[in-house]
Short mmCIF file of C-alpha atoms in Angstrom, two decimals:
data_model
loop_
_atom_site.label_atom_id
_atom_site.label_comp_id
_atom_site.label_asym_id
_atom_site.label_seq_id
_atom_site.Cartn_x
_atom_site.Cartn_y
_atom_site.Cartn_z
CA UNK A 8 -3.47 41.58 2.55
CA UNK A 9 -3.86 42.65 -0.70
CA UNK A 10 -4.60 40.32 -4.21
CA UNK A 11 -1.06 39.45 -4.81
CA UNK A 12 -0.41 38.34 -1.60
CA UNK A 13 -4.04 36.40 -1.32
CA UNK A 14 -2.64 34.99 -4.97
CA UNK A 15 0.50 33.78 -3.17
CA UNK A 16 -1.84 32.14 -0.24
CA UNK A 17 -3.10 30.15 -3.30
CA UNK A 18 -0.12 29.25 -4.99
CA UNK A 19 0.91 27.58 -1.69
CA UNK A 20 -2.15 25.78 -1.38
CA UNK A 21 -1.58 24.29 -4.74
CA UNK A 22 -3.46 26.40 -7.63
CA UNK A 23 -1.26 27.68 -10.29
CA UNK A 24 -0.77 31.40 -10.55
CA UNK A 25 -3.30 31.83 -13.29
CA UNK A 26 -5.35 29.45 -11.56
CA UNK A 27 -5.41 31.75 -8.38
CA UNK A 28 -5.50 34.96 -10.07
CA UNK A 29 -8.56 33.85 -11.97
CA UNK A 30 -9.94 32.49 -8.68
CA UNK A 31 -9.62 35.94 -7.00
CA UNK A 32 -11.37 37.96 -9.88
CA UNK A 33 -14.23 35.73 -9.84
CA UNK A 34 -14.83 35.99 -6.11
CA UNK A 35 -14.75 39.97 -6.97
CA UNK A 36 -16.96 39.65 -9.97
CA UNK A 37 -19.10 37.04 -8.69
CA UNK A 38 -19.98 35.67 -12.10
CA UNK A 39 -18.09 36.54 -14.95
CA UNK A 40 -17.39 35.70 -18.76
CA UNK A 41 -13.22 35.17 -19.83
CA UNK A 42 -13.21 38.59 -21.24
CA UNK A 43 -14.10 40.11 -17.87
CA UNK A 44 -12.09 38.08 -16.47
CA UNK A 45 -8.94 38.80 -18.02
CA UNK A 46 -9.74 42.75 -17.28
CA UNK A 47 -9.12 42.45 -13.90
CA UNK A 48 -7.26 39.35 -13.17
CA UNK A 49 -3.69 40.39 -15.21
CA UNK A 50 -4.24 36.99 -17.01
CA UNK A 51 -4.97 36.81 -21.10
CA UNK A 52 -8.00 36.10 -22.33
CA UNK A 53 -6.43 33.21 -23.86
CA UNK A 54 -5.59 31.64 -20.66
CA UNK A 55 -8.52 32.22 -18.19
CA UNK A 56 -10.26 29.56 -20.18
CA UNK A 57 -7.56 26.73 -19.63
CA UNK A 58 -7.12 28.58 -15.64
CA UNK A 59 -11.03 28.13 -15.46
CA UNK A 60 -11.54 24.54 -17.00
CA UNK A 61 -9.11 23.60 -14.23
CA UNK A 62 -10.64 25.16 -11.28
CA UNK A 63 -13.61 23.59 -12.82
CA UNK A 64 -11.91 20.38 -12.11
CA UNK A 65 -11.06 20.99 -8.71
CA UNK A 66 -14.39 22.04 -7.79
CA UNK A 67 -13.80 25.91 -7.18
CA UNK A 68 -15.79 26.80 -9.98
CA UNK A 69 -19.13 26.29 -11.87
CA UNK A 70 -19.58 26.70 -15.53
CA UNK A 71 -22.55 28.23 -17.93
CA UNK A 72 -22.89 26.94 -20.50
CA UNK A 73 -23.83 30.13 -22.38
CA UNK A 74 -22.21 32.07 -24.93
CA UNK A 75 -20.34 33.65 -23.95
CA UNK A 76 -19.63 31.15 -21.61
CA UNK A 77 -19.58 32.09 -18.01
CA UNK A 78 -17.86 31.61 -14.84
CA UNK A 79 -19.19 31.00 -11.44
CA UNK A 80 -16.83 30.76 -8.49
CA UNK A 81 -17.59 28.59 -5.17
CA UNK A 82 -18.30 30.51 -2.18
CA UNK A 83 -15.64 30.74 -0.02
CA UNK A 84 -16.42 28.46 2.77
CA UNK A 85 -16.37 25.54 0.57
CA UNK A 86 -13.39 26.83 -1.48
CA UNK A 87 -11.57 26.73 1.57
CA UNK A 88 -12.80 22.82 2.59
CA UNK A 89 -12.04 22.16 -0.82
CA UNK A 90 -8.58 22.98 -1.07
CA UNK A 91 -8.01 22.21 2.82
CA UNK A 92 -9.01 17.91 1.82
CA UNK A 93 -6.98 18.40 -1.26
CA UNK A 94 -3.87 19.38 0.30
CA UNK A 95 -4.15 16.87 3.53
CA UNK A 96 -4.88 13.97 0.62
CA UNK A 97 -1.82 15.31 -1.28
CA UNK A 98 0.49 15.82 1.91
CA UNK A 99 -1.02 12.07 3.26
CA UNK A 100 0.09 10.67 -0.12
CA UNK A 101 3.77 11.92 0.33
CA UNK A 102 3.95 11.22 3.70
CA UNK A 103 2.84 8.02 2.84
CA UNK A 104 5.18 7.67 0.30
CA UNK A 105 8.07 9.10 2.21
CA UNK A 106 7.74 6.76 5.24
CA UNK A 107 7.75 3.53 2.92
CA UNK A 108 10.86 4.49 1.66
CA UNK A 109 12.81 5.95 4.51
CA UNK A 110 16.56 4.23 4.42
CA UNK A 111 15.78 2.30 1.46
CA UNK A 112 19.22 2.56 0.52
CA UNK A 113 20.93 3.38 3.96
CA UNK A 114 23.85 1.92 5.64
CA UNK A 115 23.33 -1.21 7.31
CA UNK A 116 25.80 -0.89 9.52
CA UNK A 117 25.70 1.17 12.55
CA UNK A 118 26.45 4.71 12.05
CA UNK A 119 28.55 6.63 14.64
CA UNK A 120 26.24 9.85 13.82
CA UNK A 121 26.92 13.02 16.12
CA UNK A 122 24.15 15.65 14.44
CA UNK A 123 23.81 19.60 15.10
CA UNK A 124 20.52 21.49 15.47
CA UNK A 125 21.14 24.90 15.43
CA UNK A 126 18.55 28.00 17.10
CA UNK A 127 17.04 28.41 20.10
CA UNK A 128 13.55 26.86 19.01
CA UNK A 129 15.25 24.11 17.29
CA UNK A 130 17.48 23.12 19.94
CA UNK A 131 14.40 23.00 22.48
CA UNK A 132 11.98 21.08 19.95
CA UNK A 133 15.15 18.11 19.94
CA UNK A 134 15.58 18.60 23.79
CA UNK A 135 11.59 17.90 24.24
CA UNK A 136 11.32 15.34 21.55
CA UNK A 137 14.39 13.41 23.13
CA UNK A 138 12.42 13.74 26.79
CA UNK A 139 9.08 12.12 25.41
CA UNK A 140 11.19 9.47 23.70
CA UNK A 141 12.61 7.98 26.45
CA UNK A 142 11.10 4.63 27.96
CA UNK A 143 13.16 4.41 31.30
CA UNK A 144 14.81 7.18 32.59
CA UNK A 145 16.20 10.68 31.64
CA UNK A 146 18.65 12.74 32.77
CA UNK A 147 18.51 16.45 32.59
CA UNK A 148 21.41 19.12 33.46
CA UNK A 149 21.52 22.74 33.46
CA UNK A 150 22.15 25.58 35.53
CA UNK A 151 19.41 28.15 34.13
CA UNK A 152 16.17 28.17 35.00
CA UNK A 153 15.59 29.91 31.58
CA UNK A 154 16.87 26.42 29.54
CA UNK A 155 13.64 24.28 30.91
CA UNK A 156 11.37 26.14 28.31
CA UNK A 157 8.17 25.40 28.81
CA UNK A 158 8.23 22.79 26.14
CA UNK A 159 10.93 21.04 27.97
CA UNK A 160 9.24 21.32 31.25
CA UNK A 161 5.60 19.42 29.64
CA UNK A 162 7.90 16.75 28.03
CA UNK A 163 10.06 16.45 31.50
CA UNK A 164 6.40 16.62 33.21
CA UNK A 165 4.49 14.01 31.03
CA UNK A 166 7.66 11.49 30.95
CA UNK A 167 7.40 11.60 35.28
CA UNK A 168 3.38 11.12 34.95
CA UNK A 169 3.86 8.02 32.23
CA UNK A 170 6.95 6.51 35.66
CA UNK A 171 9.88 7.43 33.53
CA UNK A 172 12.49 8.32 36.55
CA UNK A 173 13.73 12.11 35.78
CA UNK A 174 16.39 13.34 37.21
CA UNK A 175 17.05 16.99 37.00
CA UNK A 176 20.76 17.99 38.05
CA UNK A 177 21.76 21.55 38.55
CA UNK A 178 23.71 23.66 41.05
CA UNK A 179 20.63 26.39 41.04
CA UNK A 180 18.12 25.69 43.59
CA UNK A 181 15.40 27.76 41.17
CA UNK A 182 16.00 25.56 38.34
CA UNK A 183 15.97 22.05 41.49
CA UNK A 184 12.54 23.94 42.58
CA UNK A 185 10.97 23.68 39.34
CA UNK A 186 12.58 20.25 38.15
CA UNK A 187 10.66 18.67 41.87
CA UNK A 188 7.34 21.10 40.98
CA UNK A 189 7.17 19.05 37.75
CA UNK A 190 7.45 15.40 39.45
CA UNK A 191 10.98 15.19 38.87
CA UNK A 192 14.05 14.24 41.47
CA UNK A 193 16.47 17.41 41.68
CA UNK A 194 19.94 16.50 42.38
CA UNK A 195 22.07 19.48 43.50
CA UNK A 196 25.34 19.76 42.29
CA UNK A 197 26.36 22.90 44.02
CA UNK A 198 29.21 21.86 45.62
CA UNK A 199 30.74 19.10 43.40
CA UNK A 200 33.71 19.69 41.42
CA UNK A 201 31.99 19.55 37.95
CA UNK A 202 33.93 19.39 34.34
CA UNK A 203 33.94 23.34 32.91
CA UNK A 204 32.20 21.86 29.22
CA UNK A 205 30.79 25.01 28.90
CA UNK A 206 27.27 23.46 28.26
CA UNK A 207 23.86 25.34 28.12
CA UNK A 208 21.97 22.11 28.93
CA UNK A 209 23.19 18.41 28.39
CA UNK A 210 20.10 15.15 28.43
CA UNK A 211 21.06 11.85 28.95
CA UNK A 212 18.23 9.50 27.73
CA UNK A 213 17.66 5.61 28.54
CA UNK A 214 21.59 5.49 28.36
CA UNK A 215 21.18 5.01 24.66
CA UNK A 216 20.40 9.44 23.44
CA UNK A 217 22.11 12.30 24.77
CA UNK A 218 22.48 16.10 23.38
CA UNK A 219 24.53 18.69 24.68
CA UNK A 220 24.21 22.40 23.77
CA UNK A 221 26.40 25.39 24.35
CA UNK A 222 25.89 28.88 23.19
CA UNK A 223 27.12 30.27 19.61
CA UNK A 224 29.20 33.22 19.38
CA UNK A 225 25.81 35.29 18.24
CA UNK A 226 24.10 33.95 21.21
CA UNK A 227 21.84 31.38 20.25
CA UNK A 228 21.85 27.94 21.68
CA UNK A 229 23.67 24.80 19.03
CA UNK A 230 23.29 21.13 20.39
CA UNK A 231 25.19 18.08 19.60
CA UNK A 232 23.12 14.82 19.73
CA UNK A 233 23.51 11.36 19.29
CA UNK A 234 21.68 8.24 19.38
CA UNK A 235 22.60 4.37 19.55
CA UNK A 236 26.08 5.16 18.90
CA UNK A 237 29.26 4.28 20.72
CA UNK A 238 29.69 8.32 21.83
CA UNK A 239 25.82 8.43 23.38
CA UNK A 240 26.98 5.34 25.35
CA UNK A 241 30.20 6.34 26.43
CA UNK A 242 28.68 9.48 27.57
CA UNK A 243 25.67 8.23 28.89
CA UNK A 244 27.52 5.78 31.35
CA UNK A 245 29.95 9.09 32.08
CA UNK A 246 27.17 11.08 33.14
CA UNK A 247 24.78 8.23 34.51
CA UNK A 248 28.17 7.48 37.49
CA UNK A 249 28.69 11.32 38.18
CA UNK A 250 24.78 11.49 38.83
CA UNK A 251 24.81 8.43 41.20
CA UNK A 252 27.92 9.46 42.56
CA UNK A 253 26.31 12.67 43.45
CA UNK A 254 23.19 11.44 44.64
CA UNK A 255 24.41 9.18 46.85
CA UNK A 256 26.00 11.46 48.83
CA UNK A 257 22.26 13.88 49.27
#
């Protein structure tokens, strides 16, 4: 890392560029007046004052009054603390803020929704937050041992342990093996005549969520999901028959 790149560190934190720039010369110089400053920190005289007055404000820096005047910055430690509070406060706030108005002017009505996530990590961070939604039951299907990422498998895992009846369905035995490791029922599918959907994993949950993914012509995994619409029901009760159908015959 070098200073422009420990001035971009900054910036995202939430000083302004002359802010950080100033910042960083004064942990070089350790104290310093504006004109020494400005020698090293690419910032004019002019503005280190205005940069300083408002790291003065944010705590980062104490001020001589001496003339000239001179700068003193925080040590580091506490710099860090400092801007760490300041940006969970600000984040809090907007969070905060966000949550109070989420759907303030959405549809009333029920909205037949069918959403995409697209990437590999994406699609397994919806798979796993789907799993540790679900209240009842969940249904999980797919034939490769590689699509219950270990994400997947602590979500499938915790939803068992809290009596949420999983049911892993698969026609490979490694993937049923790891599905009844985890607390889970395996159903084989092996030799049932199954519908070619070309799926990389489909989850059915509480009969009311389910997402299906397939792979993209690049490779990585997109999912379809939907939730408390006609479509998750419709497929739901599809996949929640083949499943009983299958398991009643194991």
């Amino acid at each position: 890392m070098n200073d422009e790149d420990a001035v971009g560190a900054l910036k995202r934190l939430g000083l302004s560029t002359y802010e950080a720039r100033v910042f960083v010369a004064l942990q070089k110089l350790g104290t310093g007046t504006a004109s020494e400053v400005a020698d090293i920190a690419d910032v004019p005289r002019s503005q280190v004052y205005g940069a300083a007055e408002d790291l003065e404000g944010r705590g980062l820096v104490d001020v001589e009054q001496s003339n000239p005047t001179r700068y003193r910055p925080v040590g580091v430690e506490e710099a860090r603390e400092r801007l760490y509070r300041q940006l969970r406060s600000e984040s809090d706030a907007a969070f905060d803020y966000l949550e109070s108005v989420r759907e303030e002017y959405g549809a009333t009505e029920e909205s037949e929704s069918i959403w995409t996530v697209r990437g590999d990590a994406n699609v397994v961070s919806r798979t796993a937050q789907l799993v540790e939604s679900a209240d009842d039951h969940v249904v999980y299907g797919t034939d490769d041992v590689s699509q219950l990422e270990p994400a997947v498998r602590d979500a499938l895992a915790a939803a068992a342990d809290a009596g949420v009846a999983v049911t892993v369905v698969s026609e490979s035995e490694a993937v049923l093996d790891v599905a009844r490791d985890l607390g889970a029922r395996g159903v084989s599918v092996a030799h049932q005549p199954t519908p070619e959907m070309g799926a990389e994993r489909v989850v059915m949950v509480d009969d009311a969520a389910v997402l299906v993914s397939v792979a993209s012509d690049d490779g990585t995994e997109t999912a379809f999901w939907s939730r408390d619409t006609g479509f998750a029901a419709m497929l739901s009760s599809l996949l929640g028959e083949f499943v009983a159908d299958v398991a009643g015959e194991q």
